PDB file of N, CA and C and ligand atoms in Angstrom:
ATOM      1  N   MET A 241       0.968  -1.255   0.027  1.00 93.00           N
ATOM      2  CA  MET A 241      -0.050  -0.108  -0.172  1.00 93.00           C
ATOM      3  C   MET A 241       0.871   1.085  -0.160  1.00 93.00           C
ATOM      4  N   ASP A 242       0.545   2.179  -0.883  1.00 97.00           N
ATOM      5  CA  ASP A 242       1.090   3.322  -0.793  1.00 97.00           C
ATOM      6  C   ASP A 242       0.471   4.457  -0.161  1.00 97.00           C
ATOM      7  N   ARG A 243       0.951   5.567   0.294  1.00 98.00           N
ATOM      8  CA  ARG A 243       0.212   6.814   0.801  1.00 98.00           C
ATOM      9  C   ARG A 243       0.102   7.791  -0.286  1.00 98.00           C
ATOM     10  N   TYR A 244      -1.181   8.333  -0.087  1.00 98.00           N
ATOM     11  CA  TYR A 244      -1.557   9.511  -1.264  1.00 98.00           C
ATOM     12  C   TYR A 244      -2.217  10.595  -0.289  1.00 98.00           C
ATOM     13  N   LEU A 245      -1.879  11.800  -0.883  1.00 98.00           N
ATOM     14  CA  LEU A 245      -2.432  12.936  -0.414  1.00 98.00           C
ATOM     15  C   LEU A 245      -3.754  13.367  -1.222  1.00 98.00           C
ATOM     16  N   ILE A 246      -4.645  13.557  -0.534  1.00 98.00           N
ATOM     17  CA  ILE A 246      -5.928  14.021  -1.239  1.00 98.00           C
ATOM     18  C   ILE A 246      -6.166  15.492  -0.975  1.00 98.00           C
ATOM     19  N   GLU A 247      -6.242  16.292  -2.106  1.00 98.00           N
ATOM     20  CA  GLU A 247      -6.635  17.574  -1.825  1.00 98.00           C
ATOM     21  C   GLU A 247      -8.013  17.865  -2.418  1.00 98.00           C
ATOM     22  N   SER A 248      -9.054  18.369  -1.755  1.00 97.00           N
ATOM     23  CA  SER A 248     -10.469  18.283  -2.058  1.00 97.00           C
ATOM     24  C   SER A 248     -11.033  19.943  -2.373  1.00 97.00           C
ATOM     25  N   PRO A 249     -10.652  20.536  -3.228  1.00 97.00           N
ATOM     26  CA  PRO A 249     -11.275  21.831  -3.013  1.00 97.00           C
ATOM     27  C   PRO A 249     -12.791  21.826  -3.455  1.00 97.00           C
ATOM     28  N   HIS A 250     -13.387  23.072  -2.839  1.00 96.00           N
ATOM     29  CA  HIS A 250     -14.975  23.176  -2.949  1.00 96.00           C
ATOM     30  C   HIS A 250     -15.216  24.470  -2.718  1.00 96.00           C
ATOM     31  N   GLU A 251     -16.496  24.773  -3.022  1.00 96.00           N
ATOM     32  CA  GLU A 251     -17.089  26.215  -2.747  1.00 96.00           C
ATOM     33  C   GLU A 251     -17.693  26.053  -1.398  1.00 96.00           C
ATOM     34  N   LEU A 252     -17.778  27.113  -0.841  1.00 97.00           N
ATOM     35  CA  LEU A 252     -18.447  27.588   0.463  1.00 97.00           C
ATOM     36  C   LEU A 252     -19.853  26.961   0.615  1.00 97.00           C
ATOM     37  N   LYS A 253     -20.768  27.032  -0.454  1.00 97.00           N
ATOM     38  CA  LYS A 253     -22.018  26.623  -0.449  1.00 97.00           C
ATOM     39  C   LYS A 253     -22.083  24.995  -0.243  1.00 97.00           C
ATOM     40  N   ASP A 254     -20.992  24.376  -0.824  1.00 97.00           N
ATOM     41  CA  ASP A 254     -20.911  22.837  -0.918  1.00 97.00           C
ATOM     42  C   ASP A 254     -20.427  22.328   0.511  1.00 97.00           C
ATOM     43  N   CYS A 255     -19.861  23.034   1.416  1.00 96.00           N
ATOM     44  CA  CYS A 255     -19.246  22.542   2.690  1.00 96.00           C
ATOM     45  C   CYS A 255     -20.069  21.616   3.424  1.00 96.00           C
ATOM     46  N   ALA A 256     -21.330  21.686   3.628  1.00 97.00           N
ATOM     47  CA  ALA A 256     -22.141  20.938   4.346  1.00 97.00           C
ATOM     48  C   ALA A 256     -22.209  19.625   3.799  1.00 97.00           C
ATOM     49  N   ARG A 257     -22.532  19.925   2.526  1.00 97.00           N
ATOM     50  CA  ARG A 257     -22.966  18.596   1.847  1.00 97.00           C
ATOM     51  C   ARG A 257     -21.724  17.643   1.765  1.00 97.00           C
ATOM     52  N   LEU A 258     -20.566  18.212   1.357  1.00 97.00           N
ATOM     53  CA  LEU A 258     -19.345  17.596   1.260  1.00 97.00           C
ATOM     54  C   LEU A 258     -18.958  16.889   2.645  1.00 97.00           C
ATOM     55  N   LEU A 259     -19.245  17.754   3.741  1.00 97.00           N
ATOM     56  CA  LEU A 259     -18.904  16.906   5.203  1.00 97.00           C
ATOM     57  C   LEU A 259     -19.866  15.797   5.497  1.00 97.00           C
ATOM     58  N   GLN A 260     -21.205  16.096   5.205  1.00 97.00           N
ATOM     59  CA  GLN A 260     -22.313  15.136   5.428  1.00 97.00           C
ATOM     60  C   GLN A 260     -21.609  13.882   4.819  1.00 97.00           C
ATOM     61  N   GLN A 261     -21.413  13.899   3.707  1.00 97.00           N
ATOM     62  CA  GLN A 261     -21.202  12.761   2.530  1.00 97.00           C
ATOM     63  C   GLN A 261     -19.847  12.109   3.158  1.00 97.00           C
ATOM     64  N   LEU A 262     -18.808  12.739   3.456  1.00 97.00           N
ATOM     65  CA  LEU A 262     -17.664  12.253   4.048  1.00 97.00           C
ATOM     66  C   LEU A 262     -17.965  11.384   5.368  1.00 97.00           C
ATOM     67  N   LYS A 263     -18.905  12.078   6.136  1.00 97.00           N
ATOM     68  CA  LYS A 263     -19.172  11.532   7.266  1.00 97.00           C
ATOM     69  C   LYS A 263     -19.809  10.085   7.110  1.00 97.00           C
ATOM     70  N   ALA A 264     -20.733  10.146   6.191  1.00 97.00           N
ATOM     71  CA  ALA A 264     -21.685   8.976   5.658  1.00 97.00           C
ATOM     72  C   ALA A 264     -20.467   7.903   5.096  1.00 97.00           C
ATOM     73  N   MET A 265     -19.385   8.274   4.464  1.00 95.00           N
ATOM     74  CA  MET A 265     -18.615   7.221   3.882  1.00 95.00           C
ATOM     75  C   MET A 265     -17.388   6.979   4.937  1.00 95.00           C
ATOM     76  N   GLY A 266     -17.364   7.582   6.051  1.00 95.00           N
ATOM     77  CA  GLY A 266     -16.489   7.225   7.198  1.00 95.00           C
ATOM     78  C   GLY A 266     -14.961   7.831   6.966  1.00 95.00           C
ATOM     79  N   TYR A 267     -15.166   8.732   6.034  1.00 95.00           N
ATOM     80  CA  TYR A 267     -13.656   9.505   5.844  1.00 95.00           C
ATOM     81  C   TYR A 267     -13.745  10.716   6.625  1.00 95.00           C
ATOM     82  N   LEU A 268     -14.441  11.251   7.422  1.00 95.00           N
ATOM     83  CA  LEU A 268     -14.579  12.574   7.909  1.00 95.00           C
ATOM     84  C   LEU A 268     -13.380  12.705   8.774  1.00 95.00           C
ATOM     85  N   TYR A 269     -12.818  11.801   9.561  1.00 95.00           N
ATOM     86  CA  TYR A 269     -11.747  12.013  10.468  1.00 95.00           C
ATOM     87  C   TYR A 269     -10.285  11.739   9.917  1.00 95.00           C
ATOM     88  N   ASN A 270     -10.314  11.479   8.364  1.00 96.00           N
ATOM     89  CA  ASN A 270      -9.198  11.388   7.794  1.00 96.00           C
ATOM     90  C   ASN A 270      -8.797  12.902   7.176  1.00 96.00           C
ATOM     91  N   PHE A 271      -9.628  13.560   7.339  1.00 98.00           N
ATOM     92  CA  PHE A 271      -9.541  15.248   6.603  1.00 98.00           C
ATOM     93  C   PHE A 271      -9.203  16.233   7.435  1.00 98.00           C
ATOM     94  N   ASP A 272      -8.441  17.096   6.948  1.00 98.00           N
ATOM     95  CA  ASP A 272      -8.090  18.365   7.761  1.00 98.00           C
ATOM     96  C   ASP A 272      -8.568  19.224   6.608  1.00 98.00           C
ATOM     97  N   TRP A 273      -9.288  20.527   7.135  1.00 98.00           N
ATOM     98  CA  TRP A 273     -10.052  21.640   6.359  1.00 98.00           C
ATOM     99  C   TRP A 273      -9.252  23.247   6.721  1.00 98.00           C
ATOM    100  N   GLY A 274      -9.431  23.796   5.558  1.00 98.00           N
ATOM    101  CA  GLY A 274      -9.068  25.012   5.594  1.00 98.00           C
ATOM    102  C   GLY A 274     -10.460  25.995   5.803  1.00 98.00           C
ATOM    103  N   CYS A 275     -11.546  25.385   5.716  1.00 98.00           N
ATOM    104  CA  CYS A 275     -12.876  26.137   5.762  1.00 98.00           C
ATOM    105  C   CYS A 275     -12.978  27.294   6.686  1.00 98.00           C
ATOM    106  N   LYS A 276     -12.679  27.109   7.853  1.00 98.00           N
ATOM    107  CA  LYS A 276     -12.798  28.000   8.936  1.00 98.00           C
ATOM    108  C   LYS A 276     -11.799  29.430   8.814  1.00 98.00           C
ATOM    109  N   ALA A 277     -10.857  28.901   8.028  1.00 98.00           N
ATOM    110  CA  ALA A 277      -9.923  30.001   7.572  1.00 98.00           C
ATOM    111  C   ALA A 277     -10.283  30.580   6.215  1.00 98.00           C
ATOM    112  N   GLY A 278     -11.477  30.483   5.775  1.00 97.00           N
ATOM    113  CA  GLY A 278     -11.961  30.848   4.240  1.00 97.00           C
ATOM    114  C   GLY A 278     -11.164  30.168   3.205  1.00 97.00           C
ATOM    115  N   VAL A 279     -10.286  28.977   3.485  1.00 98.00           N
ATOM    116  CA  VAL A 279      -9.838  27.935   2.464  1.00 98.00           C
ATOM    117  C   VAL A 279     -10.483  27.022   2.368  1.00 98.00           C
ATOM    118  N   HIS A 280     -11.423  26.836   1.092  1.00 98.00           N
ATOM    119  CA  HIS A 280     -12.274  25.618   1.108  1.00 98.00           C
ATOM    120  C   HIS A 280     -11.744  24.468   0.411  1.00 98.00           C
ATOM    121  N   ILE A 281     -10.690  23.859   1.186  1.00 98.00           N
ATOM    122  CA  ILE A 281     -10.007  22.668   0.665  1.00 98.00           C
ATOM    123  C   ILE A 281      -9.839  21.796   1.920  1.00 98.00           C
ATOM    124  N   GLY A 282     -10.182  20.550   1.571  1.00 98.00           N
ATOM    125  CA  GLY A 282      -9.944  19.652   2.474  1.00 98.00           C
ATOM    126  C   GLY A 282      -8.623  18.546   2.151  1.00 98.00           C
ATOM    127  N   TRP A 283      -7.837  18.387   3.057  1.00 98.00           N
ATOM    128  CA  TRP A 283      -6.695  17.509   2.832  1.00 98.00           C
ATOM    129  C   TRP A 283      -6.773  16.233   3.823  1.00 98.00           C
ATOM    130  N   ALA A 284      -6.285  15.068   3.142  1.00 98.00           N
ATOM    131  CA  ALA A 284      -6.215  13.880   3.829  1.00 98.00           C
ATOM    132  C   ALA A 284      -5.160  13.060   3.285  1.00 98.00           C
ATOM    133  N   ILE A 285      -4.443  12.188   4.105  1.00 98.00           N
ATOM    134  CA  ILE A 285      -3.396  11.314   3.663  1.00 98.00           C
ATOM    135  C   ILE A 285      -3.843   9.836   4.193  1.00 98.00           C
ATOM    136  N   ILE A 286      -4.139   9.115   3.119  1.00 97.00           N
ATOM    137  CA  ILE A 286      -4.661   7.764   3.281  1.00 97.00           C
ATOM    138  C   ILE A 286      -3.776   6.793   2.594  1.00 97.00           C
ATOM    139  N   GLU A 287      -3.798   5.576   2.952  1.00 97.00           N
ATOM    140  CA  GLU A 287      -3.325   4.430   2.267  1.00 97.00           C
ATOM    141  C   GLU A 287      -4.247   3.922   1.254  1.00 97.00           C
ATOM    142  N   ALA A 288      -3.661   3.725  -0.112  1.00 97.00           N
ATOM    143  CA  ALA A 288      -4.435   2.888  -0.950  1.00 97.00           C
ATOM    144  C   ALA A 288      -3.569   2.224  -2.079  1.00 97.00           C
ATOM    145  N   GLU A 289      -4.372   1.215  -2.833  1.00 97.00           N
ATOM    146  CA  GLU A 289      -3.509   0.533  -3.778  1.00 97.00           C
ATOM    147  C   GLU A 289      -3.073   1.521  -5.104  1.00 97.00           C
ATOM    148  N   SER A 290      -3.812   2.452  -5.287  1.00 97.00           N
ATOM    149  CA  SER A 290      -3.621   3.056  -6.536  1.00 97.00           C
ATOM    150  C   SER A 290      -4.025   4.447  -6.353  1.00 97.00           C
ATOM    151  N   GLU A 291      -3.684   5.540  -7.382  1.00 97.00           N
ATOM    152  CA  GLU A 291      -4.536   6.870  -7.276  1.00 97.00           C
ATOM    153  C   GLU A 291      -6.017   6.829  -7.363  1.00 97.00           C
ATOM    154  N   ALA A 292      -6.108   5.804  -8.331  1.00 96.00           N
ATOM    155  CA  ALA A 292      -7.875   5.650  -8.670  1.00 96.00           C
ATOM    156  C   ALA A 292      -8.438   5.368  -7.325  1.00 96.00           C
ATOM    157  N   GLN A 293      -7.792   4.505  -6.548  1.00 97.00           N
ATOM    158  CA  GLN A 293      -8.511   3.982  -5.206  1.00 97.00           C
ATOM    159  C   GLN A 293      -8.630   5.062  -4.247  1.00 97.00           C
ATOM    160  N   ALA A 294      -7.481   5.814  -4.252  1.00 97.00           N
ATOM    161  CA  ALA A 294      -7.500   6.992  -3.351  1.00 97.00           C
ATOM    162  C   ALA A 294      -8.598   7.988  -3.659  1.00 97.00           C
ATOM    163  N   ARG A 295      -8.774   8.224  -4.829  1.00 97.00           N
ATOM    164  CA  ARG A 295      -9.554   9.114  -5.451  1.00 97.00           C
ATOM    165  C   ARG A 295     -11.259   8.815  -4.874  1.00 97.00           C
ATOM    166  N   LEU A 296     -11.480   7.554  -4.710  1.00 96.00           N
ATOM    167  CA  LEU A 296     -12.653   6.906  -4.199  1.00 96.00           C
ATOM    168  C   LEU A 296     -13.129   7.490  -2.807  1.00 96.00           C
ATOM    169  N   ALA A 297     -11.959   8.079  -2.059  1.00 96.00           N
ATOM    170  CA  ALA A 297     -12.072   8.596  -0.718  1.00 96.00           C
ATOM    171  C   ALA A 297     -12.966   9.874  -0.775  1.00 96.00           C
ATOM    172  N   VAL A 298     -13.058  10.411  -1.914  1.00 96.00           N
ATOM    173  CA  VAL A 298     -14.007  11.742  -1.957  1.00 96.00           C
ATOM    174  C   VAL A 298     -15.276  11.298  -2.748  1.00 96.00           C
ATOM    175  N   PRO A 299     -16.587  12.137  -2.567  1.00 96.00           N
ATOM    176  CA  PRO A 299     -17.710  11.883  -3.286  1.00 96.00           C
ATOM    177  C   PRO A 299     -17.658  12.008  -4.745  1.00 96.00           C
ATOM    178  N   PRO A 300     -18.267  11.457  -5.462  1.00 95.00           N
ATOM    179  CA  PRO A 300     -18.210  11.386  -7.069  1.00 95.00           C
ATOM    180  C   PRO A 300     -18.373  12.775  -7.710  1.00 95.00           C
ATOM    181  N   TRP A 301     -19.088  13.913  -6.903  1.00 96.00           N
ATOM    182  CA  TRP A 301     -19.443  15.220  -7.474  1.00 96.00           C
ATOM    183  C   TRP A 301     -18.177  16.118  -7.344  1.00 96.00           C
ATOM    184  N   VAL A 302     -17.191  15.645  -6.201  1.00 96.00           N
ATOM    185  CA  VAL A 302     -16.007  16.435  -6.135  1.00 96.00           C
ATOM    186  C   VAL A 302     -14.694  15.814  -6.835  1.00 96.00           C
ATOM    187  N   ARG A 303     -15.029  14.504  -7.184  1.00 95.00           N
ATOM    188  CA  ARG A 303     -13.733  13.583  -7.469  1.00 95.00           C
ATOM    189  C   ARG A 303     -13.012  14.115  -8.604  1.00 95.00           C
ATOM    190  N   SER A 304     -13.578  14.639  -9.715  1.00 94.00           N
ATOM    191  CA  SER A 304     -12.856  15.022 -10.684  1.00 94.00           C
ATOM    192  C   SER A 304     -11.986  16.316 -10.460  1.00 94.00           C
ATOM    193  N   HIS A 305     -12.271  16.997  -9.347  1.00 96.00           N
ATOM    194  CA  HIS A 305     -11.653  18.277  -8.848  1.00 96.00           C
ATOM    195  C   HIS A 305     -10.439  18.019  -7.991  1.00 96.00           C
ATOM    196  N   ALA A 306     -10.659  16.669  -7.306  1.00 97.00           N
ATOM    197  CA  ALA A 306      -9.774  16.212  -6.236  1.00 97.00           C
ATOM    198  C   ALA A 306      -8.290  16.235  -7.065  1.00 97.00           C
ATOM    199  N   ARG A 307      -7.182  16.465  -6.083  1.00 98.00           N
ATOM    200  CA  ARG A 307      -5.791  16.376  -6.574  1.00 98.00           C
ATOM    201  C   ARG A 307      -5.200  15.195  -5.898  1.00 98.00           C
ATOM    202  N   ILE A 308      -4.832  14.163  -6.455  1.00 98.00           N
ATOM    203  CA  ILE A 308      -4.175  12.878  -5.747  1.00 98.00           C
ATOM    204  C   ILE A 308      -2.874  13.011  -5.957  1.00 98.00           C
ATOM    205  N   VAL A 309      -1.978  12.829  -4.848  1.00 98.00           N
ATOM    206  CA  VAL A 309      -0.403  12.914  -5.112  1.00 98.00           C
ATOM    207  C   VAL A 309      -0.027  11.704  -4.215  1.00 98.00           C
ATOM    208  N   LYS A 310       0.703  10.962  -4.921  1.00 98.00           N
ATOM    209  CA  LYS A 310       1.621   9.691  -4.293  1.00 98.00           C
ATOM    210  C   LYS A 310       2.634  10.275  -3.553  1.00 98.00           C
ATOM    211  N   LEU A 311       2.661   9.731  -2.289  1.00 98.00           N
ATOM    212  CA  LEU A 311       3.717  10.465  -1.501  1.00 98.00           C
ATOM    213  C   LEU A 311       4.916   9.402  -1.143  1.00 98.00           C
ATOM    214  N   ASN A 312       6.086   9.848  -1.071  1.00 97.00           N
ATOM    215  CA  ASN A 312       7.151   9.043  -0.778  1.00 97.00           C
ATOM    216  C   ASN A 312       8.135   9.799   0.608  1.00 97.00           C
ATOM    217  N   LYS A 313       8.728   9.106   0.920  1.00 96.00           N
ATOM    218  CA  LYS A 313       9.816   9.331   1.913  1.00 96.00           C
ATOM    219  C   LYS A 313      11.294   9.393   1.392  1.00 96.00           C
ATOM    220  N   PHE A 314      12.089  10.344   1.863  1.00 95.00           N
ATOM    221  CA  PHE A 314      13.418  10.166   1.490  1.00 95.00           C
ATOM    222  C   PHE A 314      14.349   9.455   2.525  1.00 95.00           C
ATOM    223  N   SER A 315      15.376   8.772   2.416  1.00 95.00           N
ATOM    224  CA  SER A 315      16.010   8.034   3.344  1.00 95.00           C
ATOM    225  C   SER A 315      17.222   9.263   3.411  1.00 95.00           C
ATOM    226  N   PRO A 316      17.938   9.327   4.560  1.00 94.00           N
ATOM    227  CA  PRO A 316      19.187  10.160   4.514  1.00 94.00           C
ATOM    228  C   PRO A 316      20.264   9.729   3.307  1.00 94.00           C
ATOM    229  N   GLU A 317      20.258   8.462   3.127  1.00 93.00           N
ATOM    230  CA  GLU A 317      21.084   7.999   2.005  1.00 93.00           C
ATOM    231  C   GLU A 317      20.842   8.469   0.681  1.00 93.00           C
ATOM    232  N   GLU A 318      19.466   8.613   0.389  1.00 93.00           N
ATOM    233  CA  GLU A 318      18.912   9.287  -0.658  1.00 93.00           C
ATOM    234  C   GLU A 318      19.274  10.434  -1.168  1.00 93.00           C
ATOM    235  N   VAL A 319      19.147  11.337   0.218  1.00 92.00           N
ATOM    236  CA  VAL A 319      19.486  12.556   0.091  1.00 92.00           C
ATOM    237  C   VAL A 319      20.884  12.978  -0.035  1.00 92.00           C
ATOM    238  N   ASN A 320      21.854  12.133   0.665  1.00 91.00           N
ATOM    239  CA  ASN A 320      23.114  12.303   0.435  1.00 91.00           C
ATOM    240  C   ASN A 320      23.712  12.024  -1.140  1.00 91.00           C
ATOM    241  N   ALA A 321      22.926  11.114  -1.665  1.00 92.00           N
ATOM    242  CA  ALA A 321      23.064  10.751  -3.027  1.00 92.00           C
ATOM    243  C   ALA A 321      22.749  12.029  -3.997  1.00 92.00           C
ATOM    244  N   LEU A 322      21.588  12.814  -3.706  1.00 88.00           N
ATOM    245  CA  LEU A 322      21.071  13.893  -4.657  1.00 88.00           C
ATOM    246  C   LEU A 322      22.041  14.887  -4.229  1.00 88.00           C
ATOM    247  N   HIS A 323      22.704  14.866  -3.046  1.00 74.00           N
ATOM    248  CA  HIS A 323      23.606  16.094  -2.814  1.00 74.00           C
ATOM    249  C   HIS A 323      24.915  15.892  -3.698  1.00 74.00           C
ATOM    250  N   GLY A 324      25.035  14.882  -3.949  1.00 64.00           N
ATOM    251  CA  GLY A 324      26.397  14.679  -4.926  1.00 64.00           C
ATOM    252  C   GLY A 324      26.017  14.827  -6.425  1.00 64.00           C
ATOM    253  N   GLU A 325      24.840  15.000  -6.810  1.00 59.00           N
ATOM    254  CA  GLU A 325      24.573  15.312  -8.205  1.00 59.00           C
ATOM    255  C   GLU A 325      24.868  16.831  -8.724  1.00 59.00           C
TER     256      GLU A 325
HETATM  257 ZN1   ZN B 687     -15.335  24.587   3.006  1.00 76.47          ZN
END
């Protein structure tokens, strides 16, 4: 399983609907929000088999707007190797 960042932008008028659906889907606690700061984006990091599977964590009507990024860590050895380039 890989880790994916989900970034789900939405409009103020859609907040309640999105939150209710994520609650129903069981993903509410996976997300952090910028809504109260006026930034209507939800972020979550979840484990999934693929980008497509990660995308299923948001409701269909916001799915095409969601940005999904596969995450990786760098080991100290990898950083050292990069430094030498
Ligand atoms: Zn919002």
